[in-house]
Amino acid sequence: MKFETKAIHLGEEPNLEAGGYGDAVMAIHLTTTFARKQVDVPTQGYEYSRSGNPTRDALEKRLAGLENAKFALAFASGLAAETNLILSLLKPGDHVLAFDDLYGGTRRLFNRVFRERFGIQFSYVDARNIEMMKLSIKKETKLIWLETPTNPLLKICDIQAIAEIASEKQIIVVVDNTFLSPYFQKPLDLGADISLHSTTKYMNGHSDSVGGCLMLNNQTFYEKLKFTQNAVGAILSPFDSYMILRGTKTLAIRMKQHEANALKISQFLEKHSKITKVIYPGLESHPEHHLATRQMSGFGGMISFELNAPLNETKQFVERLKYPLIAESLGGVESLVEIPALMTHASIPKEERAKIGLSDNLVRLSVGIENVEDLIEDLEQALDKV
Ligand code: P1T
């Protein structure tokens, strides 16, 4: 079954047997608990909705299929998925080697919760530099944590090359695949052990559900993650499971349009005299453009850029835009714009931001699927006044 077909049918096969209604769409099983006839025989295996729920199970089946994975688990947010992963697979003293450009909330979780309070070690390196990655592995290194493309600088690292180094040393490789969705990148096929998403973004795609998921093939890891999911309880609700089931049906066509719009906008920005820098993996000027072409099947819908203007003028430019909403998050059908240093990455100290090249006036644009001419016209009018 091909991607678009899985995205519509997997997990939502109608029940045409006696007792089923043949629903074309998965029901939202709001129930918290499941009645049984016999004390020791749960009905169809269901006991209590934290441990398992038919709507969440349907979503997990779909998510696994989209990423060519054997297993998937759905959580209350992307950060809940990350927390579940670390609690399941690491212990105090273990070391995580992470890409130095990550979503600000991920670094906050690592540094302020797991390092300060639970004694897990983290070091941050530029994962584009394979030699540096090799040199940074310690005997306590249990996990390599990648985001590619990164948030917000869209740096791209070689998943396959890193997975090869990691497997020699039995280190688990996690890839946060939020920025591309499985439509454009499948980290497990490239040798990663676990793929992670904030489903809040492209997977749901309509800015109306917060969620997260993990996909993987290793049964031992899956059992540990599943145990922790039930023990800790950060599950995705039945309603949000339904929302993401619905969202994934249009993932392929949405991603194509996000990409087509982003490519045109990045080309427009690159030519504009008031723009000093445009970062988009689909541009030949992107330093990892060739790796992107090999590793990804599309370039996604995220663009970061800098204006030839100080921060206050950059802010005014953003505030003059008519269509993109000034908001955190990304991956919705509507365009969203933000200044990471003041918003999504404000929790990272300024000197850390400077080290990775995240300037105060970098603008991040999540390109929506509005008409691209409207979006370009809007950018043009806002740039004219700079
Ligand atoms: O917000 P939540 O669903 O908990 O997901 C966290 C997360 C994880 N990974 C990546 C790459 C992310 O971008 C995010 C959330 N990011 C934003 C809210 C943002 O505006 O960048």
Tab-separated table of N, CA and C in Angstrom, residues 111-186:
chain	number	residue	atom	x	y	z
A	111	ASN	N	17.794	20.204	29.795
A	111	ASN	CA	18.694	20.875	30.749
A	111	ASN	C	18.046	21.114	32.104
A	112	ARG	N	16.807	21.590	32.085
A	112	ARG	CA	16.202	22.043	33.340
A	112	ARG	C	15.506	20.912	34.084
A	113	VAL	N	15.110	19.877	33.371
A	113	VAL	CA	14.430	18.769	34.058
A	113	VAL	C	15.382	17.571	34.180
A	114	PHE	N	15.795	17.011	33.048
A	114	PHE	CA	16.552	15.747	33.141
A	114	PHE	C	17.997	15.939	33.613
A	115	ARG	N	18.652	17.046	33.265
A	115	ARG	CA	20.021	17.259	33.760
A	115	ARG	C	20.004	17.729	35.213
A	116	GLU	N	19.237	18.813	35.472
A	116	GLU	CA	19.271	19.401	36.820
A	116	GLU	C	18.647	18.509	37.875
A	117	ARG	N	17.591	17.815	37.527
A	117	ARG	CA	16.835	17.116	38.564
A	117	ARG	C	17.039	15.597	38.544
A	118	PHE	N	17.474	15.039	37.416
A	118	PHE	CA	17.548	13.572	37.342
A	118	PHE	C	18.923	13.044	36.934
A	119	GLY	N	19.917	13.930	36.867
A	119	GLY	CA	21.302	13.483	36.685
A	119	GLY	C	21.623	12.827	35.358
A	120	ILE	N	20.875	13.165	34.315
A	120	ILE	CA	21.249	12.664	32.982
A	120	ILE	C	22.164	13.711	32.344
A	121	GLN	N	23.217	13.261	31.643
A	121	GLN	CA	24.159	14.208	31.034
A	121	GLN	C	23.747	14.497	29.579
A	122	PHE	N	23.922	15.746	29.193
A	122	PHE	CA	23.636	16.126	27.797
A	122	PHE	C	24.824	16.900	27.254
A	123	SER	N	25.250	16.604	26.023
A	123	SER	CA	26.147	17.546	25.356
A	123	SER	C	25.603	17.827	23.970
A	124	TYR	N	25.879	19.048	23.523
A	124	TYR	CA	25.312	19.538	22.268
A	124	TYR	C	26.429	19.785	21.265
A	125	VAL	N	26.309	19.160	20.113
A	125	VAL	CA	27.316	19.378	19.071
A	125	VAL	C	26.612	19.597	17.728
A	126	ASP	N	27.370	20.122	16.797
A	126	ASP	CA	26.841	20.319	15.447
A	126	ASP	C	26.868	18.951	14.748
A	127	ALA	N	25.715	18.324	14.657
A	127	ALA	CA	25.647	16.944	14.141
A	127	ALA	C	25.970	16.865	12.651
A	128	ARG	N	26.155	18.019	11.982
A	128	ARG	CA	26.566	17.985	10.574
A	128	ARG	C	28.021	17.547	10.467
A	129	ASN	N	28.754	17.704	11.592
A	129	ASN	CA	30.165	17.369	11.621
A	129	ASN	C	30.338	15.952	12.210
A	130	ILE	N	30.480	14.974	11.315
A	130	ILE	CA	30.487	13.569	11.736
A	130	ILE	C	31.692	13.262	12.639
A	131	GLU	N	32.853	13.860	12.311
A	131	GLU	CA	34.049	13.614	13.130
A	131	GLU	C	33.824	14.100	14.554
A	132	MET	N	33.214	15.274	14.652
A	132	MET	CA	32.919	15.874	15.961
A	132	MET	C	31.945	14.976	16.738
A	133	MET	N	30.984	14.396	16.035
A	133	MET	CA	30.024	13.493	16.673
A	133	MET	C	30.769	12.285	17.244
A	134	LYS	N	31.673	11.714	16.422
A	134	LYS	CA	32.435	10.537	16.869
A	134	LYS	C	33.240	10.864	18.117
A	135	LEU	N	33.912	12.033	18.070
A	135	LEU	CA	34.775	12.416	19.198
A	135	LEU	C	33.975	12.704	20.467
A	136	SER	N	32.695	13.043	20.300
A	136	SER	CA	31.891	13.436	21.468
A	136	SER	C	31.198	12.256	22.145
A	137	ILE	N	31.325	11.069	21.545
A	137	ILE	CA	30.711	9.886	22.168
A	137	ILE	C	31.533	9.490	23.396
A	138	LYS	N	30.829	9.281	24.524
A	138	LYS	CA	31.531	8.863	25.748
A	138	LYS	C	31.113	7.424	26.057
A	139	LYS	N	31.748	6.836	27.065
A	139	LYS	CA	31.337	5.454	27.384
A	139	LYS	C	29.919	5.421	27.954
A	140	GLU	N	29.459	6.564	28.511
A	140	GLU	CA	28.085	6.606	29.057
A	140	GLU	C	27.044	6.975	27.994
A	141	THR	N	27.468	7.232	26.751
A	141	THR	CA	26.503	7.685	25.743
A	141	THR	C	25.522	6.556	25.388
A	142	LYS	N	24.240	6.823	25.646
A	142	LYS	CA	23.212	5.808	25.373
A	142	LYS	C	22.324	6.226	24.203
A	143	LEU	N	22.319	7.554	23.948
A	143	LEU	CA	21.341	8.054	22.978
A	143	LEU	C	21.956	9.184	22.157
A	144	ILE	N	21.662	9.175	20.857
A	144	ILE	CA	21.988	10.336	20.016
A	144	ILE	C	20.661	10.944	19.618
A	145	TRP	N	20.503	12.235	19.867
A	145	TRP	CA	19.224	12.914	19.638
A	145	TRP	C	19.382	13.920	18.501
A	146	LEU	N	18.666	13.664	17.416
A	146	LEU	CA	18.788	14.532	16.242
A	146	LEU	C	17.450	15.177	15.911
A	147	GLU	N	17.549	16.342	15.340
A	147	GLU	CA	16.398	16.972	14.710
A	147	GLU	C	16.923	17.306	13.332
A	148	THR	N	16.227	16.949	12.280
A	148	THR	CA	16.724	17.304	10.948
A	148	THR	C	15.569	17.387	9.977
A	149	PRO	N	15.316	18.554	9.359
A	149	PRO	CA	15.995	19.828	9.558
A	149	PRO	C	15.711	20.372	10.958
A	150	THR	N	16.669	21.164	11.464
A	150	THR	CA	16.525	21.668	12.831
A	150	THR	C	15.583	22.865	12.896
A	151	ASN	N	15.124	23.084	14.108
A	151	ASN	CA	14.240	24.202	14.422
A	151	ASN	C	15.042	25.226	15.209
A	152	PRO	N	15.306	26.423	14.733
A	152	PRO	CA	14.739	27.052	13.545
A	152	PRO	C	15.721	27.234	12.388
A	153	LEU	N	16.966	26.708	12.505
A	153	LEU	CA	17.970	27.085	11.505
A	153	LEU	C	18.009	26.143	10.305
A	154	LEU	N	17.177	25.099	10.328
A	154	LEU	CA	17.027	24.188	9.194
A	154	LEU	C	18.351	23.554	8.769
A	155	LYS	N	19.176	23.255	9.802
A	155	LYS	CA	20.417	22.526	9.522
A	155	LYS	C	20.045	21.061	9.287
A	156	ILE	N	20.798	20.408	8.398
A	156	ILE	CA	20.459	19.021	8.042
A	156	ILE	C	21.656	18.125	8.327
A	157	CYS	N	21.423	17.047	9.070
A	157	CYS	CA	22.523	16.107	9.333
A	157	CYS	C	22.236	14.784	8.621
A	158	ASP	N	23.297	14.005	8.447
A	158	ASP	CA	23.225	12.753	7.687
A	158	ASP	C	22.775	11.620	8.620
A	159	ILE	N	21.499	11.279	8.584
A	159	ILE	CA	20.940	10.282	9.510
A	159	ILE	C	21.645	8.935	9.342
A	160	GLN	N	21.826	8.541	8.084
A	160	GLN	CA	22.406	7.225	7.814
A	160	GLN	C	23.838	7.112	8.345
A	161	ALA	N	24.638	8.146	8.099
A	161	ALA	CA	26.038	8.115	8.552
A	161	ALA	C	26.096	8.066	10.080
A	162	ILE	N	25.231	8.817	10.727
A	162	ILE	CA	25.242	8.837	12.202
A	162	ILE	C	24.717	7.511	12.751
A	163	ALA	N	23.707	6.957	12.100
A	163	ALA	CA	23.156	5.674	12.563
A	163	ALA	C	24.198	4.560	12.461
A	164	GLU	N	25.043	4.632	11.447
A	164	GLU	CA	26.096	3.605	11.308
A	164	GLU	C	27.091	3.670	12.455
A	165	ILE	N	27.513	4.875	12.789
A	165	ILE	CA	28.457	5.043	13.914
A	165	ILE	C	27.798	4.561	15.207
A	166	ALA	N	26.534	4.937	15.382
A	166	ALA	CA	25.833	4.620	16.626
A	166	ALA	C	25.633	3.113	16.779
A	167	SER	N	25.325	2.442	15.679
A	167	SER	CA	25.004	1.017	15.824
A	167	SER	C	26.247	0.214	16.209
A	168	GLU	N	27.433	0.660	15.762
A	168	GLU	CA	28.679	-0.013	16.186
A	168	GLU	C	28.827	0.016	17.707
A	169	LYS	N	28.315	1.085	18.304
A	169	LYS	CA	28.503	1.260	19.756
A	169	LYS	C	27.210	1.027	20.535
A	170	GLN	N	26.235	0.455	19.867
A	170	GLN	CA	24.928	0.192	20.492
A	170	GLN	C	24.302	1.424	21.145
A	171	ILE	N	24.377	2.526	20.427
A	171	ILE	CA	23.757	3.764	20.896
A	171	ILE	C	22.449	3.939	20.127
A	172	ILE	N	21.395	4.323	20.846
A	172	ILE	CA	20.069	4.489	20.222
A	172	ILE	C	20.026	5.842	19.500
A	173	VAL	N	19.528	5.839	18.266
A	173	VAL	CA	19.399	7.098	17.516
A	173	VAL	C	17.929	7.507	17.431
A	174	VAL	N	17.657	8.710	17.913
A	174	VAL	CA	16.303	9.268	17.868
A	174	VAL	C	16.308	10.434	16.884
A	175	VAL	N	15.322	10.474	15.999
A	175	VAL	CA	15.215	11.611	15.078
A	175	VAL	C	13.861	12.285	15.275
A	176	ASP	N	13.901	13.563	15.595
A	176	ASP	CA	12.672	14.357	15.643
A	176	ASP	C	12.345	14.748	14.196
A	177	ASN	N	11.288	14.136	13.676
A	177	ASN	CA	10.937	14.265	12.248
A	177	ASN	C	9.786	15.261	12.036
A	178	THR	N	9.542	16.088	13.044
A	178	THR	CA	8.390	17.000	13.025
A	178	THR	C	8.371	17.918	11.801
A	179	PHE	N	9.545	18.453	11.422
A	179	PHE	CA	9.569	19.482	10.374
A	179	PHE	C	9.219	18.945	8.986
A	180	LEU	N	9.407	17.655	8.748
A	180	LEU	CA	9.149	17.147	7.393
A	180	LEU	C	7.927	16.252	7.304
A	181	SER	N	7.574	15.617	8.433
A	181	SER	CA	6.508	14.612	8.449
A	181	SER	C	6.993	13.377	7.672
A	182	PRO	N	6.357	12.226	7.891
A	182	PRO	CA	6.814	11.021	7.167
A	182	PRO	C	6.624	11.133	5.661
A	183	TYR	N	5.837	12.103	5.206
A	183	TYR	CA	5.657	12.226	3.762
A	183	TYR	C	6.982	12.580	3.070
A	184	PHE	N	7.814	13.368	3.738
A	184	PHE	CA	9.081	13.790	3.127
A	184	PHE	C	10.322	13.104	3.692
A	185	GLN	N	10.199	12.426	4.826
A	185	GLN	CA	11.400	11.787	5.391
A	185	GLN	C	10.997	10.616	6.296
A	186	LYS	N	11.724	9.490	6.137
A	186	LYS	CA	11.443	8.320	6.964
A	186	LYS	C	12.725	7.886	7.670
